[in-house]
């Protein structure tokens, strides 16, 4: 059974960077892509991009292309999302999600709340 | 940029049928996934690949597709179904995900 466990909540100052981790288990990590999605308080879901867990290739949403880097560590089956130049608009819950090969739908992590405040 | 359009809100009485639509130009080419989200919780998939229902999801939830519009139908709505519902799909090449704006289902 797919299980995605994300890192703990973070509080960051404006201008700082944040790196969120997503540790996967229950499937072959390199057999799927990992997507990242965020949700600001009271707002809808916003897709940020994905990483090919096997090759490390990435596709980023246009809104985040200049500020985001997605990486993965195949040894620990962990994906990371780093967002730079944080502003208060980046205060949100960040989710990872994946659909292993042969599965029908995406499983999501529990979410990581990132608060940007001075 | 590509967008999916959902109604902001839908209201129904218990036991009635709720229909939530999602429209987008690429929907004939790309599958749609429907998520239910309750306050403080992560989204949960209710329908995948337009019409499939994961195990454990009540049979009252169903999905259908017609051209550029897909529909999530909840038959015999219950109070516990009150939540936000999001559709999710991809652009015509399958490179980028996109979410609808979300529909708040209110059970009167």
PDB file of C-alpha atoms in Angstrom:
ATOM      1  CA  UNK A   1       0.000   0.000   0.000  1.00  0.00           C
ATOM      2  CA  UNK A   2       1.350   3.398  -1.019  1.00  0.00           C
ATOM      3  CA  UNK A   3       2.321   5.597   1.910  1.00  0.00           C
ATOM      4  CA  UNK A   4       3.669   9.145   1.596  1.00  0.00           C
ATOM      5  CA  UNK A   5       4.918  10.822   4.769  1.00  0.00           C
ATOM      6  CA  UNK A   6       5.849  14.491   4.603  1.00  0.00           C
ATOM      7  CA  UNK A   7       8.143  16.569   6.782  1.00  0.00           C
ATOM      8  CA  UNK A   8       6.922  18.706   9.645  1.00  0.00           C
ATOM      9  CA  UNK A   9       5.492  22.217   9.469  1.00  0.00           C
ATOM     10  CA  UNK A  10       7.898  25.115   8.931  1.00  0.00           C
ATOM     11  CA  UNK A  11       7.914  28.831   9.709  1.00  0.00           C
ATOM     12  CA  UNK A  12      10.094  30.962   7.468  1.00  0.00           C
ATOM     13  CA  UNK A  13      10.993  34.628   7.136  1.00  0.00           C
ATOM     14  CA  UNK A  14      10.228  36.477   3.908  1.00  0.00           C
ATOM     15  CA  UNK A  15      13.006  35.987   1.378  1.00  0.00           C
ATOM     16  CA  UNK A  16      14.066  32.643   2.816  1.00  0.00           C
ATOM     17  CA  UNK A  17      13.834  29.202   1.210  1.00  0.00           C
ATOM     18  CA  UNK A  18      12.000  26.095   2.359  1.00  0.00           C
ATOM     19  CA  UNK A  19      12.651  22.454   1.508  1.00  0.00           C
ATOM     20  CA  UNK A  20       9.810  19.977   2.029  1.00  0.00           C
ATOM     21  CA  UNK A  21      10.431  16.223   2.091  1.00  0.00           C
ATOM     22  CA  UNK A  22       8.114  13.391   1.043  1.00  0.00           C
ATOM     23  CA  UNK A  23       9.186   9.881   2.044  1.00  0.00           C
ATOM     24  CA  UNK A  24       7.554   7.110   0.029  1.00  0.00           C
ATOM     25  CA  UNK A  25       6.942   3.468   0.894  1.00  0.00           C
ATOM     26  CA  UNK A  26       4.794   0.560  -0.261  1.00  0.00           C
ATOM     27  CA  UNK A  27       5.790   0.661  -3.940  1.00  0.00           C
ATOM     28  CA  UNK A  28       8.812   0.892  -6.207  1.00  0.00           C
ATOM     29  CA  UNK A  29       9.864   4.519  -5.806  1.00  0.00           C
ATOM     30  CA  UNK A  30      11.406   4.829  -9.266  1.00  0.00           C
ATOM     31  CA  UNK A  31       8.290   3.480 -10.990  1.00  0.00           C
ATOM     32  CA  UNK A  32       6.323   6.718 -10.826  1.00  0.00           C
ATOM     33  CA  UNK A  33       6.459  10.497 -10.953  1.00  0.00           C
ATOM     34  CA  UNK A  34       6.056  12.623  -7.829  1.00  0.00           C
ATOM     35  CA  UNK A  35       3.829  15.661  -8.118  1.00  0.00           C
ATOM     36  CA  UNK A  36       3.747  18.663  -5.805  1.00  0.00           C
ATOM     37  CA  UNK A  37       0.605  20.680  -5.135  1.00  0.00           C
ATOM     38  CA  UNK A  38      -0.058  23.530  -2.742  1.00  0.00           C
ATOM     39  CA  UNK A  39      -3.116  25.083  -1.144  1.00  0.00           C
ATOM     40  CA  UNK A  40      -3.157  28.528   0.421  1.00  0.00           C
ATOM     41  CA  UNK A  41      -5.519  29.032   3.380  1.00  0.00           C
ATOM     42  CA  UNK A  42      -9.111  29.100   2.167  1.00  0.00           C
ATOM     43  CA  UNK A  43      -8.040  28.727  -1.460  1.00  0.00           C
ATOM     44  CA  UNK A  44      -8.048  25.992  -4.090  1.00  0.00           C
ATOM     45  CA  UNK A  45      -5.438  23.460  -5.142  1.00  0.00           C
ATOM     46  CA  UNK A  46      -2.511  24.672  -7.240  1.00  0.00           C
ATOM     47  CA  UNK A  47      -0.197  22.296  -9.108  1.00  0.00           C
ATOM     48  CA  UNK A  48       3.512  23.140  -8.857  1.00  0.00           C
ATOM     49  CA  UNK A  49       5.186  20.479 -10.970  1.00  0.00           C
ATOM     50  CA  UNK A  50       6.513  16.926 -11.016  1.00  0.00           C
ATOM     51  CA  UNK A  51       9.712  14.950 -10.978  1.00  0.00           C
ATOM     52  CA  UNK A  52      10.439  11.666 -12.727  1.00  0.00           C
ATOM     53  CA  UNK A  53      11.623   9.582  -9.788  1.00  0.00           C
ATOM     54  CA  UNK A  54      13.765   7.369 -12.025  1.00  0.00           C
ATOM     55  CA  UNK A  55      15.558   9.923 -14.198  1.00  0.00           C
ATOM     56  CA  UNK A  56      15.252  13.029 -12.038  1.00  0.00           C
ATOM     57  CA  UNK A  57      13.766  14.957 -14.943  1.00  0.00           C
ATOM     58  CA  UNK A  58      11.376  17.738 -13.947  1.00  0.00           C
ATOM     59  CA  UNK A  59       8.446  19.710 -15.310  1.00  0.00           C
ATOM     60  CA  UNK A  60       7.468  22.846 -13.441  1.00  0.00           C
ATOM     61  CA  UNK A  61       4.318  24.934 -13.640  1.00  0.00           C
ATOM     62  CA  UNK A  62       4.982  28.306 -15.246  1.00  0.00           C
ATOM     63  CA  UNK A  63       4.087  30.164 -12.037  1.00  0.00           C
ATOM     64  CA  UNK A  64       6.892  28.446 -10.123  1.00  0.00           C
ATOM     65  CA  UNK A  65       9.547  27.831 -12.764  1.00  0.00           C
ATOM     66  CA  UNK A  66      11.907  30.537 -11.543  1.00  0.00           C
ATOM     67  CA  UNK A  67      11.732  29.665  -7.836  1.00  0.00           C
ATOM     68  CA  UNK A  68      11.223  25.918  -7.422  1.00  0.00           C
ATOM     69  CA  UNK A  69      13.548  22.925  -7.540  1.00  0.00           C
ATOM     70  CA  UNK A  70      12.337  19.347  -7.210  1.00  0.00           C
ATOM     71  CA  UNK A  71      14.793  16.568  -6.445  1.00  0.00           C
ATOM     72  CA  UNK A  72      14.728  12.956  -5.348  1.00  0.00           C
ATOM     73  CA  UNK A  73      16.926  10.539  -3.442  1.00  0.00           C
ATOM     74  CA  UNK A  74      16.367   7.016  -4.730  1.00  0.00           C
ATOM     75  CA  UNK A  75      18.368   5.489  -1.862  1.00  0.00           C
ATOM     76  CA  UNK A  76      15.944   6.800   0.752  1.00  0.00           C
ATOM     77  CA  UNK A  77      12.861   6.867  -1.531  1.00  0.00           C
ATOM     78  CA  UNK A  78      12.375  10.528  -0.706  1.00  0.00           C
ATOM     79  CA  UNK A  79      11.339  13.425  -2.907  1.00  0.00           C
ATOM     80  CA  UNK A  80      12.071  17.033  -2.056  1.00  0.00           C
ATOM     81  CA  UNK A  81      10.579  20.347  -3.124  1.00  0.00           C
ATOM     82  CA  UNK A  82      12.528  23.537  -2.493  1.00  0.00           C
ATOM     83  CA  UNK A  83      10.888  26.938  -2.938  1.00  0.00           C
ATOM     84  CA  UNK A  84      13.039  30.079  -2.838  1.00  0.00           C
ATOM     85  CA  UNK A  85      12.321  33.763  -2.338  1.00  0.00           C
ATOM     86  CA  UNK A  86       9.370  33.159  -0.035  1.00  0.00           C
ATOM     87  CA  UNK A  87       6.686  35.808   0.453  1.00  0.00           C
ATOM     88  CA  UNK A  88       3.534  35.808   2.540  1.00  0.00           C
ATOM     89  CA  UNK A  89       1.697  34.574  -0.581  1.00  0.00           C
ATOM     90  CA  UNK A  90       3.617  31.310  -0.257  1.00  0.00           C
ATOM     91  CA  UNK A  91       1.968  30.531   3.069  1.00  0.00           C
ATOM     92  CA  UNK A  92       0.200  27.282   2.237  1.00  0.00           C
ATOM     93  CA  UNK A  93      -0.048  23.567   2.814  1.00  0.00           C
ATOM     94  CA  UNK A  94       2.214  21.713   0.410  1.00  0.00           C
ATOM     95  CA  UNK A  95       1.325  18.190  -0.724  1.00  0.00           C
ATOM     96  CA  UNK A  96       3.146  15.469  -2.610  1.00  0.00           C
ATOM     97  CA  UNK A  97       1.199  12.934  -4.679  1.00  0.00           C
ATOM     98  CA  UNK A  98       2.069   9.905  -6.808  1.00  0.00           C
ATOM     99  CA  UNK A  99       0.466   7.151  -8.897  1.00  0.00           C
ATOM    100  CA  UNK A 100       2.663   4.062  -9.140  1.00  0.00           C
ATOM    101  CA  UNK A 101       2.732   2.190 -12.431  1.00  0.00           C
ATOM    102  CA  UNK A 102      -0.309  -0.036 -12.727  1.00  0.00           C
ATOM    103  CA  UNK A 103      -2.287   1.878 -10.141  1.00  0.00           C
ATOM    104  CA  UNK A 104      -5.408   3.783 -11.090  1.00  0.00           C
ATOM    105  CA  UNK A 105      -5.234   6.886  -8.974  1.00  0.00           C
ATOM    106  CA  UNK A 106      -2.908   9.181  -7.060  1.00  0.00           C
ATOM    107  CA  UNK A 107      -2.079   8.827  -3.398  1.00  0.00           C
ATOM    108  CA  UNK A 108      -1.350  12.004  -1.460  1.00  0.00           C
ATOM    109  CA  UNK A 109       0.839  12.844   1.487  1.00  0.00           C
ATOM    110  CA  UNK A 110      -0.639  14.362   4.622  1.00  0.00           C
ATOM    111  CA  UNK A 111       0.566  17.852   3.731  1.00  0.00           C
ATOM    112  CA  UNK A 112       3.179  20.208   5.177  1.00  0.00           C
ATOM    113  CA  UNK A 113       2.139  23.657   6.383  1.00  0.00           C
ATOM    114  CA  UNK A 114       4.641  26.366   5.483  1.00  0.00           C
ATOM    115  CA  UNK A 115       4.064  29.719   7.121  1.00  0.00           C
ATOM    116  CA  UNK A 116       5.938  32.768   5.860  1.00  0.00           C
ATOM    117  CA  UNK A 117       5.962  35.549   8.405  1.00  0.00           C
ATOM    118  CA  UNK A 118       8.331  38.094   9.812  1.00  0.00           C
TER     119      UNK A 118
ATOM    120  CA  UNK B   1      -3.008  28.791 -19.774  1.00  0.00           C
ATOM    121  CA  UNK B   2      -5.342  25.822 -19.675  1.00  0.00           C
ATOM    122  CA  UNK B   3      -8.203  25.967 -17.164  1.00  0.00           C
ATOM    123  CA  UNK B   4     -10.895  23.704 -15.786  1.00  0.00           C
ATOM    124  CA  UNK B   5     -14.202  25.337 -14.886  1.00  0.00           C
ATOM    125  CA  UNK B   6     -16.375  24.231 -11.961  1.00  0.00           C
ATOM    126  CA  UNK B   7     -19.379  25.925 -10.361  1.00  0.00           C
ATOM    127  CA  UNK B   8     -18.314  27.610  -7.105  1.00  0.00           C
ATOM    128  CA  UNK B   9     -21.147  26.112  -5.111  1.00  0.00           C
ATOM    129  CA  UNK B  10     -23.889  23.494  -5.222  1.00  0.00           C
ATOM    130  CA  UNK B  11     -26.626  23.065  -2.618  1.00  0.00           C
ATOM    131  CA  UNK B  12     -28.905  20.066  -2.170  1.00  0.00           C
ATOM    132  CA  UNK B  13     -31.180  18.612   0.478  1.00  0.00           C
ATOM    133  CA  UNK B  14     -30.372  15.254   2.050  1.00  0.00           C
ATOM    134  CA  UNK B  15     -31.434  12.348  -0.138  1.00  0.00           C
ATOM    135  CA  UNK B  16     -31.399  14.394  -3.328  1.00  0.00           C
ATOM    136  CA  UNK B  17     -28.902  14.122  -6.185  1.00  0.00           C
ATOM    137  CA  UNK B  18     -26.011  16.540  -6.538  1.00  0.00           C
ATOM    138  CA  UNK B  19     -24.225  17.063  -9.842  1.00  0.00           C
ATOM    139  CA  UNK B  20     -20.920  18.912 -10.104  1.00  0.00           C
ATOM    140  CA  UNK B  21     -19.578  19.683 -13.549  1.00  0.00           C
ATOM    141  CA  UNK B  22     -16.040  20.278 -14.763  1.00  0.00           C
ATOM    142  CA  UNK B  23     -15.372  21.727 -18.201  1.00  0.00           C
ATOM    143  CA  UNK B  24     -12.171  21.955 -20.201  1.00  0.00           C
ATOM    144  CA  UNK B  25     -11.098  21.813 -23.831  1.00  0.00           C
ATOM    145  CA  UNK B  26      -8.697  18.909 -23.356  1.00  0.00           C
ATOM    146  CA  UNK B  27     -11.062  16.683 -21.411  1.00  0.00           C
ATOM    147  CA  UNK B  28     -11.834  14.449 -24.425  1.00  0.00           C
ATOM    148  CA  UNK B  29      -8.113  13.559 -24.443  1.00  0.00           C
ATOM    149  CA  UNK B  30      -7.234  13.464 -20.740  1.00  0.00           C
ATOM    150  CA  UNK B  31      -8.699  11.626 -17.768  1.00  0.00           C
ATOM    151  CA  UNK B  32     -10.337  13.479 -14.915  1.00  0.00           C
ATOM    152  CA  UNK B  33      -9.893  12.731 -11.230  1.00  0.00           C
ATOM    153  CA  UNK B  34     -12.340  13.979  -8.591  1.00  0.00           C
ATOM    154  CA  UNK B  35     -11.231  14.785  -5.042  1.00  0.00           C
ATOM    155  CA  UNK B  36     -13.225  15.432  -1.902  1.00  0.00           C
ATOM    156  CA  UNK B  37     -11.660  17.685   0.703  1.00  0.00           C
ATOM    157  CA  UNK B  38     -13.006  18.350   4.170  1.00  0.00           C
ATOM    158  CA  UNK B  39     -11.645  21.139   6.410  1.00  0.00           C
ATOM    159  CA  UNK B  40      -8.160  20.455   7.702  1.00  0.00           C
ATOM    160  CA  UNK B  41      -7.776  17.257   5.688  1.00  0.00           C
ATOM    161  CA  UNK B  42      -5.857  16.235   2.578  1.00  0.00           C
ATOM    162  CA  UNK B  43      -7.860  15.635  -0.603  1.00  0.00           C
ATOM    163  CA  UNK B  44      -9.268  12.123  -1.081  1.00  0.00           C
ATOM    164  CA  UNK B  45      -9.885  10.646  -4.517  1.00  0.00           C
ATOM    165  CA  UNK B  46     -13.544   9.810  -5.127  1.00  0.00           C
ATOM    166  CA  UNK B  47     -13.480   9.059  -8.869  1.00  0.00           C
ATOM    167  CA  UNK B  48     -10.503   8.348 -11.124  1.00  0.00           C
ATOM    168  CA  UNK B  49     -10.124   8.049 -14.885  1.00  0.00           C
ATOM    169  CA  UNK B  50     -13.477   9.784 -15.405  1.00  0.00           C
ATOM    170  CA  UNK B  51     -15.729   6.994 -14.150  1.00  0.00           C
ATOM    171  CA  UNK B  52     -13.850   4.566 -11.889  1.00  0.00           C
ATOM    172  CA  UNK B  53     -14.490   4.439  -8.151  1.00  0.00           C
ATOM    173  CA  UNK B  54     -11.753   3.389  -5.710  1.00  0.00           C
ATOM    174  CA  UNK B  55     -12.540   0.619  -3.276  1.00  0.00           C
ATOM    175  CA  UNK B  56     -14.061   1.999  -0.109  1.00  0.00           C
ATOM    176  CA  UNK B  57     -15.791   4.904  -1.817  1.00  0.00           C
ATOM    177  CA  UNK B  58     -19.601   4.678  -1.484  1.00  0.00           C
ATOM    178  CA  UNK B  59     -21.531   3.636  -4.563  1.00  0.00           C
ATOM    179  CA  UNK B  60     -23.544   6.858  -4.453  1.00  0.00           C
ATOM    180  CA  UNK B  61     -20.524   8.594  -6.001  1.00  0.00           C
ATOM    181  CA  UNK B  62     -20.272   8.219  -9.771  1.00  0.00           C
ATOM    182  CA  UNK B  63     -18.595   9.952 -12.703  1.00  0.00           C
ATOM    183  CA  UNK B  64     -19.557  10.496 -16.305  1.00  0.00           C
ATOM    184  CA  UNK B  65     -18.056  12.186 -19.329  1.00  0.00           C
ATOM    185  CA  UNK B  66     -19.448  13.859 -22.406  1.00  0.00           C
ATOM    186  CA  UNK B  67     -17.209  15.798 -24.738  1.00  0.00           C
ATOM    187  CA  UNK B  68     -15.532  18.688 -22.930  1.00  0.00           C
ATOM    188  CA  UNK B  69     -17.549  18.232 -19.719  1.00  0.00           C
ATOM    189  CA  UNK B  70     -17.279  15.648 -17.002  1.00  0.00           C
ATOM    190  CA  UNK B  71     -19.712  15.302 -14.127  1.00  0.00           C
ATOM    191  CA  UNK B  72     -19.469  14.028 -10.578  1.00  0.00           C
ATOM    192  CA  UNK B  73     -22.851  12.775  -9.395  1.00  0.00           C
ATOM    193  CA  UNK B  74     -23.729  12.043  -5.789  1.00  0.00           C
ATOM    194  CA  UNK B  75     -26.991  10.145  -5.524  1.00  0.00           C
ATOM    195  CA  UNK B  76     -28.843  10.230  -2.218  1.00  0.00           C
ATOM    196  CA  UNK B  77     -26.644  12.923  -0.710  1.00  0.00           C
ATOM    197  CA  UNK B  78     -25.839  12.546   2.976  1.00  0.00           C
ATOM    198  CA  UNK B  79     -24.799  15.185   5.470  1.00  0.00           C
ATOM    199  CA  UNK B  80     -21.278  13.712   5.564  1.00  0.00           C
ATOM    200  CA  UNK B  81     -20.858  14.530   1.859  1.00  0.00           C
ATOM    201  CA  UNK B  82     -20.670  18.246   2.624  1.00  0.00           C
ATOM    202  CA  UNK B  83     -17.178  19.219   1.474  1.00  0.00           C
ATOM    203  CA  UNK B  84     -15.177  20.900  -1.274  1.00  0.00           C
ATOM    204  CA  UNK B  85     -14.837  18.944  -4.507  1.00  0.00           C
ATOM    205  CA  UNK B  86     -12.062  19.448  -7.049  1.00  0.00           C
ATOM    206  CA  UNK B  87     -11.602  18.058 -10.527  1.00  0.00           C
ATOM    207  CA  UNK B  88      -8.062  17.483 -11.795  1.00  0.00           C
ATOM    208  CA  UNK B  89      -6.810  16.709 -15.266  1.00  0.00           C
ATOM    209  CA  UNK B  90      -3.909  17.552 -17.586  1.00  0.00           C
ATOM    210  CA  UNK B  91      -3.256  19.658 -20.660  1.00  0.00           C
ATOM    211  CA  UNK B  92      -3.688  18.068 -24.083  1.00  0.00           C
ATOM    212  CA  UNK B  93      -0.105  16.723 -24.118  1.00  0.00           C
ATOM    213  CA  UNK B  94      -0.299  15.390 -20.587  1.00  0.00           C
ATOM    214  CA  UNK B  95       2.633  17.531 -19.469  1.00  0.00           C
ATOM    215  CA  UNK B  96       0.948  19.822 -16.965  1.00  0.00           C
ATOM    216  CA  UNK B  97      -1.650  19.140 -14.328  1.00  0.00           C
ATOM    217  CA  UNK B  98      -4.555  21.495 -13.799  1.00  0.00           C
ATOM    218  CA  UNK B  99      -7.192  21.725 -11.080  1.00  0.00           C
ATOM    219  CA  UNK B 100     -10.649  23.169 -11.259  1.00  0.00           C
ATOM    220  CA  UNK B 101     -11.393  26.009  -8.893  1.00  0.00           C
ATOM    221  CA  UNK B 102     -13.356  23.772  -6.569  1.00  0.00           C
ATOM    222  CA  UNK B 103     -17.051  23.394  -5.761  1.00  0.00           C
ATOM    223  CA  UNK B 104     -18.401  23.756  -2.245  1.00  0.00           C
ATOM    224  CA  UNK B 105     -21.186  21.237  -1.717  1.00  0.00           C
ATOM    225  CA  UNK B 106     -23.665  22.316   0.932  1.00  0.00           C
ATOM    226  CA  UNK B 107     -26.177  19.834   2.319  1.00  0.00           C
ATOM    227  CA  UNK B 108     -29.189  21.859   3.416  1.00  0.00           C
TER     228      UNK B 108
END
